[in-house]
XYZ file of C-alpha atoms in Angstrom:
162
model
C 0.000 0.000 0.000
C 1.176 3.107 -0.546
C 2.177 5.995 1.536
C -0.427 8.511 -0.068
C -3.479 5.490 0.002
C -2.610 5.362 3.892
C -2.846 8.640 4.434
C -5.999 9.466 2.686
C -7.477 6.465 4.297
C -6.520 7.956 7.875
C -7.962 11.457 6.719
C -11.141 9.670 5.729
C -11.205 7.848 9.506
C -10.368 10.883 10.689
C -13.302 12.497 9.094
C -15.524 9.757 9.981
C -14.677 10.445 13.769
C -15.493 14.138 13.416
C -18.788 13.384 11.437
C -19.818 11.084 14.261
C -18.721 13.674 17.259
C -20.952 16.277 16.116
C -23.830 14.297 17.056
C -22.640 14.556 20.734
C -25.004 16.012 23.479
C -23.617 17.255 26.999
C -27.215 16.314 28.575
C -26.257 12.377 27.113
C -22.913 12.553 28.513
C -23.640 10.714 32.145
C -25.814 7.718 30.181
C -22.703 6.508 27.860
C -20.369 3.793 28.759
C -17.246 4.706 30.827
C -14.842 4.295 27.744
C -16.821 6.576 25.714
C -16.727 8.759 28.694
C -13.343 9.188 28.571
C -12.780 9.384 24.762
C -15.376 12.383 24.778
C -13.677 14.036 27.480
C -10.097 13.399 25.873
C -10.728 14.213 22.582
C -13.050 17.645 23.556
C -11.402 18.943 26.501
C -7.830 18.140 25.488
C -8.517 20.118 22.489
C -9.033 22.755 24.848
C -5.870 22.405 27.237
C -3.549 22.033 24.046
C -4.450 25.207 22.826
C -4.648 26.850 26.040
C -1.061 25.214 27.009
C 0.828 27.665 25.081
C -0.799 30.398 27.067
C 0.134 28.828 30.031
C 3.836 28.366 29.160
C 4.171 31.917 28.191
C 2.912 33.009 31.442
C 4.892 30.576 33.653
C 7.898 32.788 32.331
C 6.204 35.989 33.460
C 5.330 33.987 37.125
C 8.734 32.565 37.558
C 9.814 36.307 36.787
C 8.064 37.484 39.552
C 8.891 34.702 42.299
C 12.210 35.712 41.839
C 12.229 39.526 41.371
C 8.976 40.506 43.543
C 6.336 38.485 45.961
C 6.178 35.146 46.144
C 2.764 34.864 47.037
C 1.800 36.895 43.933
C 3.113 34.286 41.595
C 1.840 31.301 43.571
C -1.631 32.441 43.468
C -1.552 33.144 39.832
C -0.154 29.775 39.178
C -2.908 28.247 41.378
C -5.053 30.384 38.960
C -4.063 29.451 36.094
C -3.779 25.222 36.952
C -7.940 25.305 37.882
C -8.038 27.535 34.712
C -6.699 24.377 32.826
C -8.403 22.697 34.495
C -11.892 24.055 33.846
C -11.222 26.064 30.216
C -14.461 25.073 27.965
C -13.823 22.873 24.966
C -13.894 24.187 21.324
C -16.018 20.851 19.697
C -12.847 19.532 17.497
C -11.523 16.490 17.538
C -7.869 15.350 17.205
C -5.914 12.610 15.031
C -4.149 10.360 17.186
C -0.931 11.564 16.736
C -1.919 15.043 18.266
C -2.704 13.338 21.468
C 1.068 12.366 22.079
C 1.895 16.579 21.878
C -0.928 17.057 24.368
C 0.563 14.412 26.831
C 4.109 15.509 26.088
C 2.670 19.641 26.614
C 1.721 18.285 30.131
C 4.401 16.588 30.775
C 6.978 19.750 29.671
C 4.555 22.047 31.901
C 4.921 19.743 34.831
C 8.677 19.948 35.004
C 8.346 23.364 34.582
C 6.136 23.294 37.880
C 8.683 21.172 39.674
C 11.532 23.469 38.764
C 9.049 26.605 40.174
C 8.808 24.036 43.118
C 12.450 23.574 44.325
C 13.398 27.432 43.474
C 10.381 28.403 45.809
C 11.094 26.246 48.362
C 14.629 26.913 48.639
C 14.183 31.117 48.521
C 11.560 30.646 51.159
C 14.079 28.540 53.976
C 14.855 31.901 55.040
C 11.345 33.465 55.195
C 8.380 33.210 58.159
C 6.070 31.705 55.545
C 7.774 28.657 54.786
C 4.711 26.514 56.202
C 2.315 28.195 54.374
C 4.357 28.627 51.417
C 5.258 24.555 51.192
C 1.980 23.734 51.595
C 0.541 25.604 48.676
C 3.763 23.947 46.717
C 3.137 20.844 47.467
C -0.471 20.587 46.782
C 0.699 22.590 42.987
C 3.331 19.681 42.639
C 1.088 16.794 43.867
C -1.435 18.326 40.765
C 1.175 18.121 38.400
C 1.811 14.693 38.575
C -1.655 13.419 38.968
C -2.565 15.625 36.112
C 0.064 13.807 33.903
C -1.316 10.268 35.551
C -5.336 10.939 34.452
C -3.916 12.143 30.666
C -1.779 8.877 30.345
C -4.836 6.650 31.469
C -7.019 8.643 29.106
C -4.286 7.975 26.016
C -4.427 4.611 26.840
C -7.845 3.715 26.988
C -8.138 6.196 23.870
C -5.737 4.592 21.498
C -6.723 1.122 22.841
């Protein structure tokens, strides 16, 4: 088979899956099978996150800026606000090819060593402040999200590309 037969035949099943997406209800969301669950929510909210990712990795420059020029607490707050922002940012209805869904994990992955690097430059500016137990706290509930961010994704791509 050829390379340009293989590729129109994954456009076509790629077309297919968008043609059968559009059908998609929210209200019919909580009566489908866990596995479609998940392939819904991977393939319309990741859509989301991707494009909102390089947002977020333009403003984790600005943050880090400002943990290490100006307050702490400003840039941990905005971080905070910007990981629930992920978190919660509405999806735009397109679907992805497989192959995009690698980027997205590998996106999370690259913003959660970012996060981890924040983490150990925070914690060791703030052995000499008051705030330490407040401040580690707040870290380590942003690094514990990092990682179980990166654990629900890889689940998702699993069960996705299964």
């Amino acid at each position: 088979m050829s390379a340009v037969s293989k590729c129109q035949r994954s456009d076509m099943k790629w077309k297919a899956e968008e043609e059968k997406a559009k059908g998609w209800r929210f209200s019919e969301y909580f009566s489908l099978p866990i596995p479609q669950r998940l392939q819904i929510y991977f393939v319309y909210i990741d859509k989301s996150l991707f494009n909102s990712f390089f947002v977020l990795n333009f403003l984790y420059y600005i943050t880090y800026s400002v943990s290490v020029y100006s307050s702490q607490f400003l840039s941990i707050y905005l971080s905070i606000y910007l990981s629930i922002y992920l978190s919660i940012y509405p999806a735009s209805y397109q679907m992805l090819p497989a192959w995009r869904q690698f980027h997205i994990l590998g996106a999370f992955f690259t913003f959660s060593l970012q996060r981890i690097h924040l983490y150990t430059v925070w914690k060791h500016q703030s052995r000499q402040r008051e705030s330490k137990y407040v401040l580690d706290f707040f870290l380590s509930l942003f690094y514990l999200h990092s990682f179980t961010l990166i654990s629900i994704h890889s689940v998702c791509l699993s069960i996705y590309l299964s």
